[in-house]
Amino acid sequence: DQQVKQNSPSLSVQEGRISILNCDYTNSMFDYFLWYKKYPAEGPTFLISISSIKDKNEDGRFTVFLNKSAKHLSLHIVPSQPGDSAVYFCAASAFGNEKLTFGTGTRLTIIP
Amino acid sequence: ETGVTQSPTHLIKTRGQQVTLRCSSQSGHNTVSWYQQALGQGPQFIFQYYREEENGRGNFPPRFSGLQFPNYSSELNVNALELDDSALYLCASSLPQGQGNYGYTFGSGTRLTVV
């Protein structure tokens, strides 16, 4: 039972344009959401997070949007840079439960 | 500030053998979690340790066990290895939920191959 889904295994975006990565979840107990970025041969690196009491969180070029009614979140990267090419994982947790539930990842390729 | 370090980086074992993977947590972090990432999948939660005790477990059989030491470092032990145990094993350290920014710091992982 995949509680966190990233339906796009890959995405290619031109350098300088906006990258939008999507994530859907099914567990209504999830109240905290995170995005991680992973390069080959490295562990995931925390990128940005959002609590369920917010619908938007911004950090530099990265913005995460949360639509609780649709159980959907998205990560926007503007402008996209070649160094953003990596696999991006969406993850979720429920308060009081320490485990993170990850999606299967989206491979983002930025085309120079 | 040191990050999370894992050893070894790569390992090849034979089916039926036992393996121990090691993890040193980031300075200041007292909680350690282990994840298994199979090829093409996202990381799957194995278990978490806080104050040297297991603090939550995912859907993994008892042959997956762990330890946390007083210095917060941790070990993951897997007995009776099966071919499907081949994966990247990730260790992550954190502060307990509610203490500071919640977000794991992951190590680079141990790539285990079972043949």
Tab-separated table of C-alpha atoms in Angstrom:
chain	number	residue	atom	x	y	z
A	1	ASP	CA	0.000	0.000	0.000
A	2	GLN	CA	1.811	3.076	-1.310
A	3	GLN	CA	0.746	5.880	1.029
A	4	VAL	CA	2.952	8.471	-0.681
A	5	LYS	CA	2.988	8.512	-4.468
A	6	GLN	CA	5.131	10.294	-6.978
A	7	ASN	CA	3.550	9.385	-10.274
A	8	SER	CA	6.192	10.913	-12.523
A	9	PRO	CA	9.367	8.827	-12.471
A	10	SER	CA	11.212	11.429	-14.519
A	11	LEU	CA	10.995	15.061	-15.601
A	12	SER	CA	13.138	17.136	-17.969
A	13	VAL	CA	13.140	20.926	-17.773
A	14	GLN	CA	15.047	23.606	-19.624
A	15	GLU	CA	17.563	25.582	-17.551
A	16	GLY	CA	16.019	28.805	-16.240
A	17	ARG	CA	12.438	27.518	-16.443
A	18	ILE	CA	10.243	26.318	-13.597
A	19	SER	CA	10.399	22.703	-12.402
A	20	ILE	CA	7.254	21.349	-10.748
A	21	LEU	CA	7.417	18.034	-8.932
A	22	ASN	CA	4.223	16.485	-7.641
A	23	CYS	CA	3.350	14.176	-4.761
A	24	ASP	CA	0.072	12.650	-3.586
A	25	TYR	CA	-0.675	10.973	-0.281
A	26	THR	CA	-3.517	8.847	1.024
A	27	ASN	CA	-3.033	8.823	4.816
A	28	SER	CA	-5.028	11.667	6.400
A	29	MET	CA	-2.951	11.330	9.583
A	30	PHE	CA	0.086	12.776	7.829
A	31	ASP	CA	0.700	16.297	9.073
A	32	TYR	CA	4.278	17.051	8.101
A	33	PHE	CA	5.775	16.820	4.646
A	34	LEU	CA	9.352	17.005	3.445
A	35	TRP	CA	11.247	17.030	0.182
A	36	TYR	CA	14.648	15.403	-0.136
A	37	LYS	CA	17.120	15.586	-2.979
A	38	LYS	CA	19.454	12.711	-3.781
A	39	TYR	CA	22.555	12.607	-5.927
A	40	PRO	CA	24.073	9.263	-6.971
A	41	ALA	CA	26.277	7.657	-4.296
A	42	GLU	CA	25.044	10.107	-1.662
A	43	GLY	CA	22.317	9.966	0.950
A	44	PRO	CA	19.150	12.071	0.595
A	45	THR	CA	19.609	15.727	1.544
A	46	PHE	CA	16.804	17.633	3.253
A	47	LEU	CA	15.499	20.405	1.017
A	48	ILE	CA	12.333	21.952	2.405
A	49	SER	CA	9.369	20.993	4.578
A	50	ILE	CA	5.840	22.103	5.322
A	51	SER	CA	3.479	21.569	8.219
A	52	SER	CA	-0.196	20.841	7.619
A	53	ILE	CA	-1.136	24.156	9.249
A	54	LYS	CA	0.372	25.966	6.248
A	55	ASP	CA	-0.344	25.812	2.549
A	56	LYS	CA	2.921	27.274	1.316
A	57	ASN	CA	6.537	27.427	2.407
A	58	GLU	CA	9.280	29.203	0.535
A	59	ASP	CA	13.051	28.979	0.773
A	60	GLY	CA	15.001	30.769	-1.919
A	61	ARG	CA	14.339	29.134	-5.278
A	62	PHE	CA	12.280	26.351	-3.662
A	63	THR	CA	8.607	26.588	-2.757
A	64	VAL	CA	6.407	23.776	-1.478
A	65	PHE	CA	2.624	23.985	-1.811
A	66	LEU	CA	0.236	21.818	0.187
A	67	ASN	CA	-3.402	21.173	-0.762
A	68	LYS	CA	-4.816	19.213	2.167
A	69	SER	CA	-8.256	18.686	0.677
A	70	ALA	CA	-6.700	17.099	-2.412
A	71	LYS	CA	-3.964	15.360	-0.376
A	72	HIS	CA	-1.463	16.798	-2.813
A	73	LEU	CA	1.785	18.679	-2.518
A	74	SER	CA	4.158	20.084	-5.063
A	75	LEU	CA	7.692	21.419	-5.142
A	76	HIS	CA	8.450	24.366	-7.401
A	77	ILE	CA	12.019	25.217	-8.346
A	78	VAL	CA	12.487	28.614	-9.993
A	79	PRO	CA	14.703	29.168	-11.880
A	80	SER	CA	15.956	25.646	-12.511
A	81	GLN	CA	19.721	25.204	-12.595
A	82	PRO	CA	21.883	22.315	-13.883
A	83	GLY	CA	22.892	21.485	-10.278
A	84	ASP	CA	19.247	20.729	-9.546
A	85	SER	CA	19.500	17.551	-11.616
A	86	ALA	CA	18.929	14.776	-9.053
A	87	VAL	CA	16.271	12.412	-7.740
A	88	TYR	CA	13.679	14.153	-5.572
A	89	PHE	CA	11.780	12.275	-2.872
A	90	CYS	CA	8.616	13.418	-1.184
A	91	ALA	CA	8.179	12.156	2.399
A	92	ALA	CA	5.478	12.426	5.041
A	93	SER	CA	5.085	11.823	8.749
A	94	ALA	CA	2.354	11.885	11.373
A	95	PHE	CA	2.875	13.678	14.670
A	96	GLY	CA	3.912	11.236	17.367
A	97	ASN	CA	5.163	8.757	14.789
A	98	GLU	CA	8.805	9.295	14.001
A	99	LYS	CA	8.954	7.320	10.788
A	100	LEU	CA	9.025	8.981	7.396
A	101	THR	CA	7.072	7.434	4.544
A	102	PHE	CA	8.756	8.140	1.224
A	103	GLY	CA	7.505	8.221	-2.327
A	104	THR	CA	9.372	6.402	-5.082
A	105	GLY	CA	11.116	9.539	-6.321
A	106	THR	CA	11.199	11.679	-9.463
A	107	ARG	CA	14.399	12.028	-11.468
A	108	LEU	CA	14.733	15.667	-12.511
A	109	THR	CA	17.039	16.503	-15.397
A	110	ILE	CA	17.808	20.142	-16.147
A	111	ILE	CA	18.747	20.674	-19.778
A	112	PRO	CA	21.354	23.434	-20.333
B	1	GLU	CA	29.696	19.895	12.740
B	2	THR	CA	30.213	16.324	11.541
B	3	GLY	CA	27.565	14.656	9.443
B	4	VAL	CA	26.306	11.087	9.516
B	5	THR	CA	28.937	8.513	8.616
B	6	GLN	CA	28.227	4.924	7.645
B	7	SER	CA	30.519	1.943	7.240
B	8	PRO	CA	31.267	0.024	5.186
B	9	THR	CA	30.255	1.761	1.948
B	10	HIS	CA	29.901	-1.483	0.003
B	11	LEU	CA	29.515	-5.084	1.080
B	12	ILE	CA	28.970	-8.421	-0.641
B	13	LYS	CA	27.566	-11.294	1.394
B	14	THR	CA	26.351	-14.806	0.665
B	15	ARG	CA	22.765	-15.873	1.242
B	16	GLY	CA	22.330	-17.167	4.806
B	17	GLN	CA	25.151	-15.097	6.254
B	18	GLN	CA	24.857	-12.349	8.838
B	19	VAL	CA	25.872	-8.697	8.406
B	20	THR	CA	26.450	-5.698	10.688
B	21	LEU	CA	26.257	-2.159	9.380
B	22	ARG	CA	27.457	0.824	11.407
B	23	CYS	CA	26.426	4.431	11.722
B	24	SER	CA	27.737	7.467	13.586
B	25	SER	CA	25.109	10.137	14.094
B	26	GLN	CA	25.510	13.848	13.470
B	27	SER	CA	26.881	15.789	16.417
B	28	GLY	CA	24.028	16.778	18.742
B	29	HIS	CA	21.536	14.274	17.308
B	30	ASN	CA	20.305	11.606	19.725
B	31	THR	CA	17.891	9.717	17.485
B	32	VAL	CA	18.956	7.275	14.791
B	33	SER	CA	16.754	5.698	12.127
B	34	TRP	CA	17.526	3.037	9.558
B	35	TYR	CA	16.000	2.816	6.102
B	36	GLN	CA	16.259	0.277	3.295
B	37	GLN	CA	16.191	1.557	-0.269
B	38	ALA	CA	15.711	-1.096	-2.918
B	39	LEU	CA	16.503	-0.279	-6.539
B	40	GLY	CA	13.928	2.090	-8.046
B	41	GLN	CA	12.109	2.543	-4.730
B	42	GLY	CA	11.993	5.153	-2.029
B	43	PRO	CA	13.593	4.485	1.361
B	44	GLN	CA	11.546	2.163	3.594
B	45	PHE	CA	11.593	2.659	7.373
B	46	ILE	CA	13.188	-0.258	9.257
B	47	PHE	CA	13.338	1.072	12.825
B	48	GLN	CA	14.392	3.979	14.998
B	49	TYR	CA	16.434	4.190	18.175
B	50	TYR	CA	16.187	6.848	20.865
B	51	ARG	CA	18.023	6.685	24.189
B	52	GLU	CA	19.331	3.221	23.269
B	53	GLU	CA	15.828	1.766	22.894
B	54	GLU	CA	13.817	0.889	19.812
B	55	ASN	CA	11.295	3.665	19.230
B	56	GLY	CA	9.205	2.420	16.343
B	57	ARG	CA	9.580	-0.329	13.755
B	58	GLY	CA	8.496	-0.727	10.170
B	59	ASN	CA	7.306	-3.854	8.403
B	60	PHE	CA	10.554	-5.815	8.626
B	61	PRO	CA	11.039	-9.313	10.110
B	62	PRO	CA	12.819	-9.905	13.439
B	63	ARG	CA	16.017	-10.959	11.673
B	64	PHE	CA	16.537	-7.217	11.239
B	65	SER	CA	17.743	-5.934	14.604
B	66	GLY	CA	19.615	-2.937	15.897
B	67	LEU	CA	21.478	-1.300	18.705
B	68	GLN	CA	22.161	2.240	19.808
B	69	PHE	CA	25.144	3.048	21.986
B	70	PRO	CA	25.548	5.746	24.669
B	71	ASN	CA	27.379	7.980	22.164
B	72	TYR	CA	24.257	7.689	19.909
B	73	SER	CA	26.034	5.639	17.248
B	74	SER	CA	24.092	2.650	15.987
B	75	GLU	CA	24.335	-0.768	14.358
B	76	LEU	CA	21.957	-2.588	12.055
B	77	ASN	CA	22.234	-6.371	12.109
B	78	VAL	CA	20.633	-8.642	9.549
B	79	ASN	CA	20.646	-12.406	10.091
B	80	ALA	CA	19.998	-15.185	7.578
B	81	LEU	CA	20.496	-12.895	4.594
B	82	GLU	CA	18.183	-13.335	1.619
B	83	LEU	CA	18.692	-12.207	-1.964
B	84	ASP	CA	15.931	-9.587	-1.522
B	85	ASP	CA	17.970	-7.938	1.244
B	86	SER	CA	20.212	-6.508	-1.477
B	87	ALA	CA	19.681	-2.757	-1.184
B	88	LEU	CA	21.118	0.548	-0.069
B	89	TYR	CA	20.865	0.854	3.710
B	90	LEU	CA	20.580	4.408	4.924
B	91	CYS	CA	21.137	5.675	8.430
B	92	ALA	CA	19.628	9.001	9.450
B	93	SER	CA	20.040	10.976	12.636
B	94	SER	CA	17.752	13.637	14.017
B	95	LEU	CA	16.507	15.389	17.080
B	96	PRO	CA	13.221	13.984	18.442
B	97	GLN	CA	10.103	15.447	16.848
B	98	GLY	CA	9.317	18.788	18.444
B	99	GLN	CA	12.917	19.668	19.220
B	100	GLY	CA	14.198	22.087	16.634
B	101	ASN	CA	13.725	21.728	12.906
B	102	TYR	CA	12.464	18.289	12.114
B	103	GLY	CA	14.419	16.726	9.323
B	104	TYR	CA	16.719	13.795	9.148
B	105	THR	CA	20.376	14.036	8.193
B	106	PHE	CA	21.179	10.982	6.119
B	107	GLY	CA	24.465	9.210	5.654
B	108	SER	CA	25.638	8.127	2.209
B	109	GLY	CA	24.527	4.581	2.855
B	110	THR	CA	25.915	1.062	2.718
B	111	ARG	CA	25.303	-0.812	-0.530
B	112	LEU	CA	24.672	-4.452	0.426
B	113	THR	CA	24.691	-7.134	-2.253
B	114	VAL	CA	23.585	-10.643	-1.325
B	115	VAL	CA	24.649	-13.393	-3.739
